[in-house]
Amino acid sequence: EQELSPFCLDAINLSNDLGSRGLYQEAARVLQLVIDHDSSHPIAYYNQAHWFSMHADFSAAVNAYQASLRLQPLNPCAWGSLGYALARLGRHLEAIHAYTQSLQQHPTEGAIFYLRSVSLFLADDAKAALADIDSALSLKAIPQLSLIQGILDTDQERTRNP
């Protein structure tokens, strides 16, 4: 893996600063400059996807996470984050696949078991959902309730307005 140029490092630091101040779109735009300059660094796509997610632009986040994974396919964080973005779009079968990929790389990540359980439940696989909750509990994982609530709220809104 090649090192980031000073330009790329500065731009990534600037995007992190912007994002930490709630300027998510601006942070994503700065990272686009990095990608346009040198598209070979998965961290630029991954960070850009994070800022898209923070801005609730989950379609753009999915595209950026997928670009990151094309360059670094064994990144469990990117797989887990991709799963969350897909779940927020109601694409639960794809989310389950992404969460599974994450767990194959990092099988003790209890939070991913909780998130996958929500998608499994919403995909009508209650038995597998309960097994994932059991796995998360055995790992003593703490559920990220705000993330779970986001998926459930999106799904409820989708059912009300098909």
Short mmCIF file of C-alpha atoms in Angstrom, two decimals:
data_model
loop_
_atom_site.label_atom_id
_atom_site.label_comp_id
_atom_site.label_asym_id
_atom_site.label_seq_id
_atom_site.Cartn_x
_atom_site.Cartn_y
_atom_site.Cartn_z
CA GLU A 1 0.00 0.00 0.00
CA GLN A 2 1.50 3.29 -1.09
CA GLU A 3 1.72 6.28 1.20
CA LEU A 4 -0.52 9.29 0.91
CA SER A 5 0.97 12.41 -0.63
CA PRO A 6 1.18 15.55 1.52
CA PHE A 7 -1.72 17.00 -0.52
CA CYS A 8 -3.89 13.97 0.24
CA LEU A 9 -2.97 13.99 3.93
CA ASP A 10 -3.78 17.69 4.24
CA ALA A 11 -7.08 17.25 2.42
CA ILE A 12 -8.07 14.28 4.60
CA ASN A 13 -7.21 16.28 7.73
CA LEU A 14 -9.24 19.23 6.43
CA SER A 15 -12.22 16.97 5.68
CA ASN A 16 -12.03 15.52 9.19
CA ASP A 17 -12.01 19.03 10.63
CA LEU A 18 -15.00 20.07 8.50
CA GLY A 19 -16.90 16.90 9.34
CA SER A 20 -16.24 17.29 13.06
CA ARG A 21 -17.91 20.70 12.81
CA GLY A 22 -20.99 19.21 11.15
CA LEU A 23 -20.05 20.33 7.64
CA TYR A 24 -20.56 16.88 6.17
CA GLN A 25 -21.18 17.84 2.55
CA GLU A 26 -18.11 20.06 2.53
CA ALA A 27 -16.03 17.26 4.06
CA ALA A 28 -17.20 14.88 1.32
CA ARG A 29 -16.37 17.48 -1.37
CA VAL A 30 -12.83 17.90 -0.06
CA LEU A 31 -12.36 14.14 -0.21
CA GLN A 32 -13.56 14.17 -3.81
CA LEU A 33 -10.53 16.36 -4.53
CA VAL A 34 -8.32 13.64 -3.06
CA ILE A 35 -10.07 11.00 -5.16
CA ASP A 36 -9.78 13.13 -8.30
CA HIS A 37 -6.07 13.65 -7.56
CA ASP A 38 -5.32 10.00 -6.78
CA SER A 39 -8.07 7.37 -6.78
CA SER A 40 -5.90 4.58 -5.40
CA HIS A 41 -6.42 5.22 -1.68
CA PRO A 42 -9.32 3.39 -0.03
CA ILE A 43 -9.22 5.72 2.98
CA ALA A 44 -10.41 8.65 0.87
CA TYR A 45 -13.46 6.70 -0.32
CA TYR A 46 -14.10 5.30 3.16
CA ASN A 47 -13.97 8.71 4.81
CA GLN A 48 -16.09 10.23 2.07
CA ALA A 49 -18.68 7.49 2.59
CA HIS A 50 -18.67 8.24 6.32
CA TRP A 51 -19.45 11.91 5.71
CA PHE A 52 -22.17 10.98 3.18
CA SER A 53 -23.71 8.75 5.87
CA MET A 54 -23.53 11.51 8.45
CA HIS A 55 -25.45 13.69 5.97
CA ALA A 56 -27.97 10.83 5.50
CA ASP A 57 -27.02 10.47 1.81
CA PHE A 58 -26.95 6.69 2.02
CA SER A 59 -26.98 6.10 -1.75
CA ALA A 60 -23.78 8.09 -2.15
CA ALA A 61 -22.35 6.36 0.93
CA VAL A 62 -23.01 2.92 -0.60
CA ASN A 63 -21.16 3.92 -3.77
CA ALA A 64 -18.18 5.27 -1.82
CA TYR A 65 -18.00 2.25 0.51
CA GLN A 66 -18.09 -0.04 -2.53
CA ALA A 67 -15.25 1.93 -4.14
CA SER A 68 -13.24 1.64 -0.92
CA LEU A 69 -13.87 -2.11 -0.80
CA ARG A 70 -12.77 -2.57 -4.42
CA LEU A 71 -9.37 -1.26 -3.30
CA GLN A 72 -9.32 -2.90 0.15
CA PRO A 73 -11.73 -5.87 0.14
CA LEU A 74 -10.73 -7.17 3.57
CA ASN A 75 -11.72 -4.07 5.53
CA PRO A 76 -14.31 -5.20 8.13
CA CYS A 77 -15.19 -1.63 9.07
CA ALA A 78 -16.02 -0.76 5.47
CA TRP A 79 -18.14 -3.92 5.12
CA GLY A 80 -20.03 -3.14 8.34
CA SER A 81 -20.58 0.48 7.36
CA LEU A 82 -21.72 -0.59 3.89
CA GLY A 83 -24.21 -2.92 5.57
CA TYR A 84 -25.60 -0.06 7.65
CA ALA A 85 -25.96 2.24 4.61
CA LEU A 86 -27.72 -0.53 2.68
CA ALA A 87 -30.02 -1.21 5.63
CA ARG A 88 -30.92 2.48 5.81
CA LEU A 89 -31.95 2.21 2.15
CA GLY A 90 -34.12 -0.83 2.94
CA ARG A 91 -31.83 -3.16 1.01
CA HIS A 92 -31.71 -5.71 3.83
CA LEU A 93 -30.58 -8.77 1.88
CA GLU A 94 -27.57 -6.84 0.59
CA ALA A 95 -26.99 -5.44 4.09
CA ILE A 96 -26.99 -8.97 5.52
CA HIS A 97 -24.33 -9.96 2.98
CA ALA A 98 -22.17 -6.93 3.86
CA TYR A 99 -22.51 -7.55 7.61
CA THR A 100 -21.58 -11.20 7.03
CA GLN A 101 -18.46 -10.12 5.13
CA SER A 102 -17.55 -7.86 8.06
CA LEU A 103 -18.02 -10.68 10.56
CA GLN A 104 -15.89 -13.04 8.48
CA GLN A 105 -13.02 -10.57 8.92
CA HIS A 106 -13.80 -9.64 12.53
CA PRO A 107 -16.00 -12.33 14.14
CA THR A 108 -16.00 -10.77 17.60
CA GLU A 109 -17.60 -7.47 16.57
CA GLY A 110 -20.81 -7.72 18.56
CA ALA A 111 -22.26 -4.46 17.24
CA ILE A 112 -22.38 -5.94 13.74
CA PHE A 113 -24.33 -8.94 15.07
CA TYR A 114 -26.92 -6.53 16.46
CA LEU A 115 -27.16 -4.59 13.20
CA ARG A 116 -27.36 -7.77 11.11
CA SER A 117 -30.10 -9.06 13.43
CA VAL A 118 -32.26 -6.03 12.55
CA SER A 119 -31.85 -6.64 8.82
CA LEU A 120 -32.49 -10.35 9.30
CA PHE A 121 -35.67 -9.57 11.23
CA LEU A 122 -36.84 -7.09 8.58
CA ALA A 123 -36.06 -9.71 5.91
CA ASP A 124 -38.40 -12.11 7.77
CA ASP A 125 -35.72 -14.36 9.25
CA ALA A 126 -36.55 -14.08 12.95
CA LYS A 127 -34.73 -17.28 13.87
CA ALA A 128 -31.41 -16.04 12.43
CA ALA A 129 -32.04 -12.60 13.96
CA LEU A 130 -32.39 -14.17 17.42
CA ALA A 131 -29.22 -16.20 16.85
CA ASP A 132 -27.34 -12.97 16.05
CA ILE A 133 -28.69 -11.30 19.19
CA ASP A 134 -27.54 -14.32 21.17
CA SER A 135 -24.07 -14.05 19.58
CA ALA A 136 -23.89 -10.35 20.42
CA LEU A 137 -24.93 -11.01 24.00
CA SER A 138 -22.35 -13.77 24.39
CA LEU A 139 -19.71 -11.25 23.25
CA LYS A 140 -21.05 -8.82 25.87
CA ALA A 141 -21.57 -6.27 23.11
CA ILE A 142 -23.51 -3.11 23.78
CA PRO A 143 -26.12 -2.39 21.12
CA GLN A 144 -25.80 0.91 19.30
CA LEU A 145 -29.43 1.82 19.80
CA SER A 146 -29.31 5.03 17.75
CA LEU A 147 -28.13 3.05 14.70
CA ILE A 148 -30.76 0.36 15.21
CA GLN A 149 -33.45 3.02 15.68
CA GLY A 150 -32.35 4.71 12.43
CA ILE A 151 -32.85 1.48 10.48
CA LEU A 152 -36.24 0.82 12.09
CA ASP A 153 -37.44 4.40 11.54
CA THR A 154 -36.42 4.28 7.88
CA ASP A 155 -38.17 0.95 7.42
CA GLN A 156 -41.33 2.19 9.15
CA GLU A 157 -41.37 5.32 6.97
CA ARG A 158 -40.90 3.16 3.86
CA THR A 159 -43.89 0.98 4.84
CA ARG A 160 -46.08 4.03 5.40
CA ASN A 161 -45.10 5.65 2.10
CA PRO A 162 -44.27 2.87 -0.39
#
